Each structure stands twice: as structure tokens, then as C-alpha cells.
Amino acid sequence: MKTVQEINRKILDGNVCVVTVKKMKEIVEELGTEKAAREVDVVTTATFGAMCSSGVFFNFGHADPPIKFRKVWLNDVEAYAGIAAVDAYLGATKLSESNEKYGGAHVIEDLVRGKEVELRAIGYGTDCYPRKEIKTEISLEDVNQAIMVNPRNAYQRYNAATNSSDRLLKTYMGTLLPNFGNVTFAGTGEISPLNNDPEFRTIGIGTRIFLCGAKGYIVGEGTQHSPPYATLMVKGNLKEMKAEYMRAAFFSGYAPTLFVGIGVPIPVLDEDVAKATSIRNSQIETKILDFGVARRNRPVVRWVTYEELVSGKVEINGQEVRTSSLSSFYMAEKIMNDLKKLIEKGEFLLSEPIEKLPKVQEVKPMRQREVVVVKKVMNPAITIRSDTKIEEAAKIIIEKNINHLPVVDDDQKLVGIVTSWDIARAVALELEGSVNKIMTKNVITVYPEDPIEIAASKMERYKISALPVIDTKKRVLGIVTSEDLSRLIAR
Amino acid sequence: MKLLLSFDSTTVKKPIISKVTLESGALINILRASVGARKGEIIIEVPEEKVEIVEKILKSEGVFVSELKKAVEKNEERCVHCGACISVCPTEAIKRDAENKVVVEEKLCIHCGACVTSCPTQALNLPSI
Ligand code: SF4
Ligand code: SF4
């Protein structure tokens, strides 16, 4: 048994034994937990990944005459100003209003790199804050405070992603190739802080951490905290941070975000702590979700261990699929080593948590008014057979005043679609014969239980105005048109 | 071997690639092409044993030929070695080294550009042709 105070004394005396958690796993394997706990005082853990829930609180100081921000922008990226007069919170994922690949994260990195950014604000013009607008340049040195406060960082583990659809997807999980073309995953697995202290014995409120090169602190559990998918809320002084331990990023087709480097020292108080730090990737499981399905409850393709994810290949439906990590193992290892050196030099002392993180917490879905599904808005479809004459189809379209005719076979199964445009074109070209010749065979469809938003986004993506609604056997149940939807969805 | 071909306003109009294929019998793979009305640049891959003859025919047609050694370019200042680019590369040209750094094996790169858009830190760029 050791206490944090005893370990800190050793740090100050210069005879502390610090190892990275990577090394610790070898030591435990070799010496067993008891001996490892006696030999090792501190284990360093780390993660380095894109963490969207990150941002910075600023206090810019007062202008003359003073202003109370109504809105404020830094390099054209809006920060939240609904707090005191010249305070604002700049979020990492907020997009610039003039540069589509620049966002809050880039402003943060630019400031840390010593660059000046443009501050532009508008005010209310009150008796105490008469000024109505201001434009100026600021650097990190000029502001009173720049405090990074990240509501959700350091996910213990994270769901991996793949894509069953036939379309390349650009997501916050990176580029997902069609037809299960790849798998992307986040988190550093067995070296990640929270996986090495799943009982939250040493990691808690008040724990001193390494945050982007500065000393930071754990504020508490992060948003969406739900062990074993635990998260941390952290803070640190941006003015002390170093650009090499953070990186502004832009996920193509999604948003800007910030790569954040976090190191957490774990004091080896006893054998149980030592045992917890010996966890291996093979013991850390997560799900691979199918992003091809644009719903909240994305189907679980399979469970997987971090060992498989890290190996570079996982098996899906009997096929080998290559994986991509979105977190940097190289940077995480660098942070573990750098933190180890700081502790050895006596420049970084450990702190005891003053309160524990909650061990049980669930993540609830959003309370919504009502999810309107396609079934509720679809209309009965008038269908034709593929041997229907073009003329006949034209007649139906005019008589029924519709624009789309799904084409079905004897079992009511969808084989194509004919639109009024196809007919007009056929008539103009004086084509004769059956609709078989002119129908579109590759039909975009929806299911009756799909939310109408899915139908709307398909129409938008494929630039079409109606979708046949089918069951799993491809039988036509109805049709939904953009007119049906536009009444319900504000676009 | 990868060759960079530069065409001017006269050569750009001629069906030179077809001619080279027919005359040399080489299986030529076009990796990237940027061809306009007045000039064009094409990157082709040619089997080693056919490089000499292909080059000769191209030059006789007035095409400027140079060997392309460069692969996709990685800005080491921006790269964080996450590996987001690894699984999107069709030729497995992007790998981790022993230190867990992400590296591009130049000779495997076919300049397809798939990795460029997948990189969250905008560290990758195709060399301009
Ligand atoms: S995706 Fe970009 S940042 Fe990540 S390893 Fe590849 S080049 Fe580096
Ligand atoms: S350009 Fe294409 S082939 Fe070259 S490294 Fe990138 S993905 Fe691979």
C-alpha cells in the first residue's frame, strides 16, 4: 500500500519509479501484480484523438468605450457570447462563415502557434456598454484568460464504424468505403487512461493531467459518460499549451474538430491498481456499427476487440476488411514518455481525486415529439407491368394526374419505374412498344418504417421527386412524393 | 515505372497513348490525367522492361517524358500519425512503421488521391503534375 503523498515525496526526492503503461503490462506479465505494485510508483497512460467536444473560454478584456458582445467572431468563427460582456466560448467544431475548411479548432491552434486572429463583435449598445461594434486583432498574449474546457474527452472506448451501403460515406468516423470496404475506429485501447482504471480509483474529479502540453485537471465525468464508455470533462490553460500536442482537423464532409492529446498518470497504490493497468487490447471490446444505415440505432455488424482493430484487419461476413485508426498511437506514446519525464524531473506531482466519477450512468436518446415514418405519409401506388405499352402508360399518367408509375412483375415485385418525363421523351422521340424500353431499372426506394427525413435526403441526393415504398421482398406498398414531404419537413 | 508525360498544343491532339501501346506492345496503366485543349499531363505506369521503348516512341512524337519518383506528399508538420488514411489506400501504400509512425511507401503509390480527402489534418497532397 502506498499513498499519493508518499509517491509525491518520492517524486520530489528524485527516486520515483515511473513507467509507461505499455512497459507496465510487460512488467506485470514478468513479475506478477504484487511485485509490480511494489516496484512501480506511477504508470503513465495517454490518448490522442479527434475530440469534437472541445473548446476554449476567453476573456478578452474591455474595450474603450466598452461593449457587451451580442455576437462575437474569431477569424470569422462565431463563439458563444451569451455570458458576461467580453467572455465567450469558442467550440472546436464551429465552422467559419467564410472558409469552409476552417473552424474553431483552427483558431485554437493558430492562437497556440502565436498567430494573431481577428476579433469582430457586435454589441447591444447599453448605458453601461455603449459600443455597438468592434474589430481588432488579438493574440494569446493579449487576452486575460484562455481556458480550455472540454466537455467530453478521452472516451474509454468508442464504437467502430463500417458502411454496408453502396455509397462512399464521409463521416465523423472518417471516410467509409462502400460495401464494407473498411473499418475505422477511435481510442487508444490498452494505453488509454480510462481503460486502465475502470473502477475510477485514481482518476476522478481534481486529478492533475497532461493536457496538450500543459498541466490540466479533470473537472468531472464528461457528457455522455456511460461506463465502460466513460468520458472526462477536462480543463487547462491554453496559454501554456504546445501546438505539437494538438492539431486542428477537418473531417471531409463533416466538420472541423480538434485532435487533443491527454496524458493521465496513475499512482500504483496497491496490487489492484497494478492489476488494472495490465489490461490488454484483447480484453477491450467494442461494437462495429453500420453507418450505411442513417438511424440513431445503427445496426451492430459485430463485436470486436481492440486487438483485432489495432492489427489492421478485421473479419466481416467472412471477408478481411482493413482498419484505420482515427487516434494516434504514435502521439499517445510520445505523451506517455513525455509525462514520464516530467514526473521524473519533479515537475509534475500527482493529485488525489476529491470525488469519484459515477460508475453507472446511461445515455438516453433525445426526447422527440413524434418520429413520422414513411408509412404515415405514403399514397397508394398505381403500378404497371413491364409489357404495358408506352401509350397506355401515358394515358394512366394523364388520367390519374401522377408523375410516377412503378413497374412490377407478377408477384408485385418492383422491377422499374417510369416517370412522366420518360414518357414525354418517348413521345418526342416517337418511341413505340412497351415501357420495358424506357423504364429506369435501378430504382431508389424506401421502407415503410423509415423516418420521412430519410426519404427526403434520398430525394435530395439523387435529385428525384418520388420513391416507391417497398417491403423486404421488394413488393410495392405505396409511393411517397416530394410534395407529400414538403408539407411536413421545413427544408 | 511511373512516367510523367507532358503534351503541348500539337501533341495533345494526337492519339499518342494508343499508338505507343500498339507499337510497343506494353500494357500501359493510366494513373492520372489532366488534359485540356492546349496542353495536358498524364501519369502512366509502364512495366520496367518496356520503359525504354515506350520512352523512345513518346519522345519521337514530341512528348516530354520524365520519370515520376514522387508519391503523394505528406506534410510532416501536420500529420499526427493517426492512420485514417491507411485503409482507404487501394494499394496498401500507407503503413505504420516500427515506431507507429504512418509512412507512405512511395513506389506503391498510384496517385489515386483517395487518401488526400480522408486525411483530417490536410497533411496529404498529390504532387502537382
Ligand atoms: S490521415 Fe493524415 S494525419 Fe492521419 S496519418 Fe494519414 S497523413 Fe497523417
Ligand atoms: S494517392 Fe492513392 S495510392 Fe497513393 S498513397 Fe494515397 S491512396 Fe494510396
XYZ file of C-alpha atoms and ligand atoms in Angstrom:
636
model
C 0.000 0.000 0.000
C 1.248 3.449 -0.965
C -0.417 6.827 -0.749
C -0.343 9.613 -3.285
C 1.524 11.743 -0.706
C 4.245 9.090 -0.390
C 4.586 8.893 -4.143
C 4.806 12.694 -4.393
C 7.581 12.678 -1.780
C 9.474 10.169 -3.894
C 8.951 12.395 -6.937
C 10.425 15.379 -5.062
C 13.269 13.235 -3.720
C 14.062 12.137 -7.242
C 13.715 8.408 -6.639
C 10.301 7.685 -8.064
C 9.794 4.779 -10.463
C 7.650 5.833 -13.413
C 6.880 3.626 -16.401
C 4.592 3.971 -19.378
C 1.554 1.732 -19.263
C 2.952 -0.117 -22.248
C 6.010 -1.084 -20.225
C 3.858 -1.777 -17.149
C 1.993 -4.533 -18.970
C 5.292 -6.303 -19.626
C 6.399 -5.827 -16.028
C 3.186 -7.304 -14.638
C 3.459 -10.212 -17.019
C 7.011 -10.843 -15.905
C 6.894 -10.110 -12.178
C 3.231 -10.512 -11.312
C 0.979 -7.858 -9.812
C 2.376 -7.940 -6.299
C 5.964 -7.278 -7.249
C 4.973 -4.828 -9.965
C 2.962 -2.845 -7.417
C 5.977 -2.701 -5.136
C 8.473 -1.685 -7.826
C 6.426 0.820 -9.839
C 5.059 4.044 -8.342
C 3.448 5.729 -11.328
C 2.122 4.490 -14.664
C 1.547 6.960 -17.476
C -1.385 6.489 -19.870
C -2.429 8.603 -22.846
C -4.698 9.159 -25.752
C -4.527 11.438 -28.771
C -7.584 11.719 -30.913
C -10.122 13.940 -32.581
C -12.338 15.175 -29.762
C -15.239 17.244 -31.016
C -16.442 18.331 -27.590
C -13.553 20.706 -27.026
C -13.288 24.450 -26.808
C -11.929 27.483 -25.016
C -13.364 30.114 -22.678
C -11.922 33.555 -23.329
C -11.952 36.838 -21.533
C -10.801 39.486 -23.984
C -10.614 42.456 -21.609
C -12.705 45.587 -22.039
C -12.647 47.927 -24.993
C -12.968 51.691 -24.687
C -15.800 52.598 -24.832
C -16.848 49.164 -23.575
C -19.027 46.637 -25.370
C -21.224 43.775 -24.280
C -20.972 41.134 -27.011
C -24.193 40.260 -28.709
C -22.231 38.140 -31.134
C -18.503 37.627 -31.492
C -16.337 36.013 -34.174
C -12.681 34.986 -34.177
C -11.354 34.735 -37.728
C -14.998 34.576 -38.784
C -15.783 31.643 -36.496
C -18.591 32.514 -34.133
C -18.057 31.994 -30.409
C -20.852 31.742 -27.867
C -21.323 35.149 -26.233
C -24.322 34.543 -24.021
C -22.218 35.039 -20.888
C -20.546 38.116 -19.368
C -19.745 41.160 -21.508
C -16.393 40.164 -23.006
C -16.390 36.448 -22.195
C -17.022 33.898 -24.915
C -16.721 30.174 -25.549
C -15.248 29.051 -28.823
C -16.171 25.489 -29.782
C -13.839 23.337 -31.871
C -16.421 22.225 -34.428
C -17.887 25.634 -35.213
C -17.384 26.349 -38.885
C -16.064 29.633 -40.219
C -18.589 31.787 -42.035
C -16.243 32.425 -44.935
C -13.859 29.448 -45.193
C -15.424 26.036 -45.464
C -12.405 24.162 -44.186
C -11.625 26.365 -41.207
C -13.254 26.293 -37.820
C -12.964 26.803 -34.095
C -10.248 24.160 -33.820
C -8.111 26.054 -36.331
C -8.497 29.301 -34.404
C -7.348 27.490 -31.265
C -4.308 26.001 -32.995
C -3.449 29.328 -34.642
C -3.533 31.088 -31.272
C -1.322 28.432 -29.665
C 1.101 28.832 -32.562
C 1.410 32.501 -31.633
C -0.624 33.837 -34.546
C -2.908 36.835 -34.367
C -6.577 36.355 -35.079
C -9.228 38.871 -35.967
C -11.845 39.572 -33.330
C -15.084 41.014 -34.635
C -18.078 41.656 -32.427
C -21.390 43.421 -32.320
C -22.951 44.747 -29.122
C -26.321 45.869 -27.824
C -25.326 49.453 -27.058
C -26.498 49.852 -23.454
C -25.874 52.591 -20.885
C -23.079 50.606 -19.313
C -21.794 49.106 -22.589
C -22.417 51.797 -25.239
C -20.227 50.416 -28.033
C -22.095 48.608 -30.787
C -19.293 47.043 -32.753
C -15.594 46.380 -32.714
C -12.970 44.858 -34.970
C -9.420 44.231 -33.800
C -6.547 41.771 -33.781
C -5.687 39.666 -30.764
C -3.093 37.073 -29.860
C -2.989 34.680 -26.950
C -0.809 37.136 -25.056
C -3.412 39.887 -25.318
C -6.327 38.073 -23.731
C -6.805 37.854 -19.960
C -7.809 34.215 -19.916
C -7.917 31.435 -22.457
C -9.061 28.375 -20.592
C -9.607 25.174 -22.490
C -12.668 23.406 -21.122
C -13.604 20.270 -22.981
C -16.981 18.828 -22.028
C -16.224 15.376 -23.404
C -12.759 13.956 -23.965
C -10.796 10.752 -23.618
C -13.537 8.247 -24.436
C -12.634 4.971 -22.749
C -13.692 3.073 -25.849
C -15.694 4.003 -28.887
C -17.891 2.253 -31.408
C -16.046 1.385 -34.603
C -17.617 2.163 -37.967
C -18.187 0.470 -41.282
C -20.527 1.001 -44.225
C -22.790 -1.609 -45.826
C -24.253 0.797 -48.380
C -23.038 1.152 -51.927
C -22.077 4.789 -51.418
C -18.846 6.230 -50.054
C -19.667 7.994 -46.793
C -17.826 10.934 -45.278
C -18.461 10.884 -41.560
C -17.042 11.951 -38.229
C -15.536 8.467 -38.280
C -13.612 9.382 -41.424
C -14.044 8.056 -44.944
C -16.096 4.865 -45.018
C -15.701 2.941 -48.232
C -18.795 1.276 -49.751
C -19.727 -2.392 -49.269
C -17.833 -2.881 -46.018
C -14.710 -1.516 -47.712
C -13.028 -0.538 -44.457
C -13.492 -0.107 -40.722
C -12.489 2.975 -38.751
C -12.088 3.113 -35.004
C -11.137 5.593 -32.312
C -9.424 5.383 -28.957
C -6.055 4.006 -27.974
C -7.310 0.817 -26.311
C -4.990 -0.662 -23.695
C -2.927 2.511 -23.261
C -5.956 4.805 -22.966
C -6.351 6.330 -19.453
C -9.829 5.146 -18.502
C -9.293 1.553 -19.621
C -6.507 1.298 -17.067
C -8.626 2.466 -14.165
C -12.115 1.214 -14.934
C -13.098 1.392 -11.254
C -12.118 5.090 -11.135
C -9.900 4.538 -8.095
C -7.303 7.139 -9.019
C -8.879 9.020 -11.922
C -11.559 11.364 -10.623
C -12.550 14.953 -10.033
C -9.434 17.028 -9.440
C -6.928 14.619 -10.971
C -3.995 16.541 -12.436
C -3.383 15.561 -16.058
C -1.274 16.439 -19.058
C -3.474 18.388 -21.469
C -1.956 19.397 -24.811
C 1.428 20.052 -23.236
C 0.115 21.953 -20.198
C -0.913 20.860 -16.751
C -4.655 20.360 -16.731
C -7.298 18.934 -14.460
C -10.224 16.599 -14.628
C -13.361 18.603 -13.924
C -15.578 15.557 -13.690
C -17.250 12.984 -15.872
C -17.798 14.138 -19.425
C -21.063 14.414 -21.282
C -22.464 11.096 -22.480
C -20.375 9.368 -19.777
C -21.577 5.793 -19.626
C -19.017 3.246 -18.391
C -17.462 1.252 -19.987
C -17.863 4.070 -22.496
C -16.683 6.532 -19.851
C -15.657 10.108 -20.709
C -13.920 13.019 -18.992
C -14.515 16.732 -18.780
C -11.145 18.445 -18.584
C -9.677 21.918 -18.299
C -6.299 23.528 -18.827
C -4.646 26.843 -19.574
C -4.425 27.356 -23.331
C -1.604 29.854 -22.834
C 0.641 27.044 -21.544
C -0.225 24.552 -24.275
C 2.010 23.467 -27.120
C 0.852 23.102 -30.699
C 2.608 19.770 -31.153
C 0.188 18.116 -28.719
C -2.948 19.311 -30.511
C -3.986 19.616 -34.108
C -6.878 21.286 -35.838
C -8.555 18.907 -38.221
C -11.317 18.877 -40.757
C -13.246 15.737 -41.447
C -14.213 15.998 -45.071
C -17.981 16.178 -45.446
C -18.492 16.594 -41.709
C -16.953 19.437 -39.686
C -13.813 20.835 -38.131
C -12.606 19.170 -34.958
C -9.597 19.208 -32.672
C -7.059 16.475 -32.051
C -6.410 16.650 -28.322
C -3.507 14.998 -26.514
C -4.204 13.840 -22.979
C -1.905 12.040 -20.572
C -3.062 10.725 -17.214
C -0.688 9.452 -14.519
C -1.957 6.554 -12.440
C -0.414 6.175 -8.963
C 0.175 2.494 -8.274
C -1.340 2.457 -4.797
C -1.662 -1.291 -4.468
C -1.900 -4.598 -6.263
C -5.402 -3.921 -7.568
C -4.259 -0.767 -9.313
C -1.319 -2.658 -10.801
C -3.640 -5.388 -11.990
C -5.984 -2.876 -13.633
C -3.102 -1.369 -15.585
C -2.219 -4.748 -17.064
C -5.360 -4.825 -19.237
C -4.752 -5.915 -22.821
C -6.394 -4.927 -26.100
C -7.765 -8.470 -26.337
C -9.871 -7.745 -23.229
C -11.319 -4.472 -24.526
C -14.409 -4.945 -26.631
C -16.477 -2.581 -28.678
C -19.067 -2.750 -31.451
C -18.669 -2.186 -35.155
C -21.680 -0.166 -36.283
C -23.075 0.118 -39.781
C -23.066 3.774 -40.825
C -24.778 2.738 -44.058
C -27.986 2.971 -42.037
C -28.640 6.611 -41.197
C -30.558 5.989 -37.997
C -29.776 6.580 -34.357
C -29.749 2.862 -33.695
C -27.232 1.834 -36.271
C -27.135 -1.945 -36.640
C -24.288 -3.720 -34.854
C -22.296 -5.534 -37.502
C -20.315 -7.458 -34.894
C -18.455 -7.133 -31.625
C -14.718 -6.738 -31.908
C -11.706 -6.374 -29.628
C -9.188 -3.557 -29.854
C -6.599 -6.257 -30.541
C -8.281 -7.012 -33.862
C -8.861 -3.352 -34.674
C -5.230 -2.455 -33.979
C -3.966 -5.431 -36.014
C -5.096 -3.615 -39.158
C -7.605 -6.209 -40.318
C -10.939 -7.486 -39.051
C -13.254 -10.076 -40.486
C -16.736 -9.118 -41.632
C -19.004 -11.691 -43.277
C -16.026 -13.934 -43.972
C -14.037 -11.161 -45.655
C -10.902 -9.474 -44.411
C -11.530 -5.760 -44.038
C -8.767 -3.236 -43.427
C -8.986 -0.882 -40.475
C -7.981 2.732 -39.930
C -7.392 4.276 -36.558
C -8.548 7.832 -36.018
C -6.442 8.200 -32.877
C -2.680 8.460 -32.974
C -0.786 5.705 -31.210
C 2.460 7.459 -32.053
C 1.387 10.670 -30.325
C -0.137 8.809 -27.377
C 3.154 7.000 -26.819
C 5.035 10.269 -27.093
C 2.775 11.828 -24.456
C 3.244 8.844 -22.110
C 7.005 9.217 -22.413
C 6.967 12.988 -22.046
C 4.732 12.807 -18.979
C 7.015 10.148 -17.510
C 9.984 12.504 -17.936
C 8.114 15.431 -16.366
C 7.328 13.333 -13.309
C 10.880 12.017 -13.050
C 12.202 15.570 -13.185
C 9.909 16.509 -10.308
C 7.938 18.934 -12.466
C 4.630 17.114 -12.276
C 3.089 15.964 -9.000
C 0.125 13.658 -8.685
C -3.140 14.664 -7.103
C -5.762 12.622 -5.356
C -9.297 12.827 -6.699
C -11.574 14.729 -4.367
C -14.647 12.993 -5.681
C -15.236 9.818 -7.658
C -16.639 9.629 -11.164
C -20.041 7.952 -11.385
C -19.744 4.270 -12.212
C -23.218 3.838 -13.619
C -24.865 6.269 -15.965
C -26.986 5.689 -19.010
C -27.182 7.582 -22.264
C -30.743 8.353 -23.193
C -31.942 9.219 -26.663
C -33.382 12.632 -27.369
C -36.971 13.151 -26.372
C -38.704 13.819 -29.656
C -42.220 14.850 -30.466
C -43.026 12.093 -32.891
C -40.963 10.297 -35.444
C -43.040 10.437 -38.599
C -42.443 7.387 -40.739
C -42.957 6.969 -44.459
C -45.928 4.640 -43.910
C -47.902 7.553 -42.490
C -47.484 9.828 -45.492
C -47.286 7.464 -48.449
C -50.016 7.150 -51.040
C -51.234 4.030 -52.780
C -49.163 3.433 -55.890
C -50.630 2.842 -59.284
C -48.405 0.210 -60.818
C -47.982 -1.152 -64.315
C -46.338 -4.227 -65.843
C -43.226 -4.054 -67.928
C -45.158 -5.152 -71.014
C -47.547 -2.207 -70.717
C -47.458 -0.144 -73.886
C -45.913 3.291 -73.678
C -49.147 4.793 -74.943
C -51.110 3.046 -72.230
C -48.723 4.341 -69.568
C -49.078 7.863 -70.940
C -52.826 7.589 -70.617
C -52.623 6.473 -66.984
C -50.298 9.307 -66.123
C -52.643 11.883 -67.619
C -55.854 10.380 -66.303
C -54.641 9.902 -62.765
C -52.651 13.128 -62.779
C -49.499 11.477 -61.423
C -45.862 11.596 -62.387
C -44.523 8.192 -61.393
C -45.502 4.659 -62.298
C -43.667 1.874 -60.505
C -43.297 -1.159 -62.772
C -43.889 -4.548 -61.124
C -43.766 -8.215 -62.091
C -46.384 -10.893 -61.490
C -45.591 -11.034 -57.779
C -45.982 -7.266 -57.347
C -42.196 -7.019 -57.067
C -40.635 -3.772 -58.191
C -38.645 -4.042 -61.427
C -38.516 -0.417 -62.568
C -40.121 2.979 -62.642
C -41.495 5.183 -65.405
C -41.902 8.920 -64.938
C -43.899 11.447 -66.910
C -40.553 12.745 -68.132
C -39.651 9.301 -69.557
C -42.993 9.250 -71.326
C -42.649 12.766 -72.709
C -39.232 11.873 -74.001
C -40.504 8.643 -75.582
C -43.279 10.520 -77.272
C -40.925 13.208 -78.538
C -38.612 10.564 -79.949
C -41.599 8.648 -81.330
C -40.581 5.504 -79.471
C -43.086 2.682 -79.547
C -43.515 -0.590 -77.731
C -43.597 -1.483 -74.056
C -42.367 0.579 -71.099
C -39.662 -2.027 -70.603
C -37.593 0.009 -73.066
C -37.836 3.306 -71.291
C -38.134 2.495 -67.602
C -35.391 3.140 -65.039
C -34.366 -0.240 -63.671
C -32.215 0.863 -60.769
C -34.938 2.290 -58.558
C -34.237 4.212 -55.361
C -36.719 3.078 -52.695
C -37.630 3.458 -49.027
C -39.151 1.189 -46.420
C -42.438 1.988 -44.676
C -40.746 2.269 -41.271
C -38.082 4.748 -42.446
C -38.459 8.235 -40.959
C -39.535 10.772 -43.568
C -36.179 12.547 -43.174
C -34.520 9.506 -44.764
C -36.897 9.698 -47.722
C -36.260 13.426 -48.056
C -32.492 13.049 -48.024
C -32.643 10.290 -50.666
C -34.732 12.506 -52.928
C -32.318 15.342 -52.439
C -29.231 13.219 -53.021
C -30.497 11.536 -56.172
C -32.432 14.592 -57.363
C -35.688 12.711 -57.741
C -39.196 13.589 -56.677
C -40.753 10.284 -55.646
C -39.779 6.986 -54.069
C -41.656 3.701 -54.246
C -42.181 2.266 -50.760
C -41.349 -1.432 -50.689
C -41.275 -4.291 -48.199
C -38.295 -6.572 -47.669
C -39.469 -8.765 -50.552
C -39.406 -5.707 -52.855
C -43.191 -5.670 -53.160
C -44.561 -2.199 -53.777
C -46.647 -0.915 -50.864
C -47.093 2.651 -51.965
C -45.316 5.747 -53.176
C -44.097 8.862 -51.427
C -43.502 12.108 -53.305
C -41.573 15.252 -52.505
C -44.887 17.104 -52.307
C -46.078 14.757 -49.570
C -42.905 15.508 -47.657
C -42.542 19.218 -48.224
C -45.713 19.772 -46.258
C -44.111 18.095 -43.248
C -40.449 18.986 -43.415
C -39.183 22.509 -43.459
C -36.226 22.462 -45.824
C 7.984 2.610 -63.509
C 5.838 5.723 -63.421
C 6.327 8.276 -66.179
C 5.086 11.818 -66.320
C 4.148 12.861 -69.852
C 3.719 16.484 -70.821
C 1.857 17.341 -74.008
C 1.840 20.663 -75.819
C -0.817 22.101 -78.119
C 0.196 19.902 -81.060
C 0.881 16.621 -79.316
C -2.205 16.886 -77.136
C -4.438 16.347 -80.164
C -2.842 13.089 -81.307
C -3.856 9.594 -80.082
C -0.358 9.036 -78.814
C -1.060 6.650 -75.937
C -2.844 4.258 -78.294
C -0.009 4.484 -80.733
C 2.566 3.728 -78.058
C 0.525 0.771 -76.806
C 0.213 -0.703 -80.271
C 3.807 -0.171 -81.299
C 5.497 -1.188 -78.066
C 3.039 -3.872 -77.018
C 3.394 -2.535 -73.468
C 0.480 -2.755 -71.059
C 0.183 0.871 -70.037
C -1.798 1.879 -66.999
C -3.021 5.492 -66.900
C -2.879 6.639 -63.291
C -3.859 10.255 -63.615
C -4.618 12.568 -66.459
C -5.208 16.247 -66.707
C -5.753 17.084 -70.323
C -7.027 20.355 -71.709
C -7.425 21.791 -75.200
C -3.934 23.274 -75.376
C -1.843 21.091 -73.135
C -2.013 18.040 -70.967
C -0.200 15.945 -68.442
C -0.619 12.226 -67.909
C 0.960 9.850 -65.432
C 1.349 6.327 -66.760
C 2.739 3.156 -65.307
C 4.865 1.057 -67.617
C 6.396 -2.388 -66.987
C 10.152 -1.983 -66.360
C 11.214 -3.964 -69.439
C 9.163 -1.726 -71.738
C 10.205 1.633 -70.345
C 12.950 2.200 -72.882
C 10.862 1.597 -75.984
C 7.849 3.466 -74.619
C 10.015 6.446 -73.826
C 11.583 6.359 -77.277
C 8.241 6.339 -79.094
C 6.827 9.091 -76.882
C 9.833 11.310 -77.438
C 9.746 10.756 -81.194
C 6.162 12.042 -81.066
C 7.273 15.185 -79.306
C 6.061 14.319 -75.828
C 8.181 15.459 -72.920
C 8.863 12.447 -70.684
C 10.249 12.318 -67.167
C 10.331 9.657 -64.532
C 7.956 10.303 -61.652
C 9.556 9.237 -58.417
C 7.360 11.213 -56.057
C 4.370 9.679 -54.367
C 1.589 11.504 -52.620
C 3.259 14.153 -50.448
C 2.839 14.131 -46.679
C 3.362 17.282 -44.678
C 5.131 16.038 -41.556
C 4.266 19.206 -39.644
C 0.556 18.480 -39.955
C 0.489 14.690 -39.864
C -0.417 13.312 -36.450
C 0.091 9.673 -37.483
C -3.494 8.711 -36.799
C -3.812 6.306 -39.685
C -7.158 7.482 -41.039
C -5.584 7.294 -44.489
C -4.370 3.702 -44.194
C -7.487 1.715 -45.015
C -8.632 3.889 -47.900
C -5.477 3.321 -49.951
C -6.201 0.756 -52.662
C -2.597 -0.375 -52.999
C -1.753 -0.565 -49.288
C 0.966 2.028 -49.870
C 0.346 3.601 -46.452
C 1.615 1.743 -43.412
C 2.793 2.107 -39.826
C 6.492 1.802 -39.127
C 8.023 0.228 -36.017
C 7.543 3.476 -34.080
C 3.845 3.617 -35.016
C 4.514 6.486 -37.396
C 2.442 6.474 -40.557
C 4.560 6.330 -43.713
C 3.890 6.187 -47.458
C 5.745 3.580 -49.449
C 6.452 5.692 -52.493
C 6.789 3.008 -55.107
C 3.344 1.564 -54.347
C 1.522 4.879 -54.691
C -0.545 5.164 -57.866
C -1.556 8.796 -57.253
C -5.243 7.977 -56.957
C -5.848 10.666 -54.339
C -8.159 8.602 -52.142
C -6.053 9.296 -49.061
C -5.958 13.041 -49.683
C -9.598 13.692 -48.826
C -9.575 11.175 -45.981
C -6.826 12.959 -44.048
C -8.382 15.028 -41.261
C -5.363 17.306 -40.846
C -4.998 18.053 -44.580
C -1.460 16.678 -44.456
C -1.627 14.874 -47.802
C -1.326 16.375 -51.264
C -0.824 14.973 -54.713
C 2.296 16.464 -56.279
C 1.157 18.878 -58.943
C 1.530 17.495 -62.438
S -4.670 10.633 -42.169
Fe -3.346 12.438 -42.345
S -2.737 12.862 -40.245
Fe -3.527 10.785 -40.235
S -1.712 9.504 -40.613
Fe -2.617 9.901 -42.619
S -1.486 11.700 -43.340
Fe -1.134 11.601 -41.145
S -2.633 8.562 -53.607
Fe -3.806 6.632 -53.676
S -2.221 5.066 -53.958
Fe -1.135 6.911 -53.310
S -0.996 6.664 -51.101
Fe -2.846 7.870 -51.484
S -4.478 6.346 -51.555
Fe -2.551 5.216 -51.760
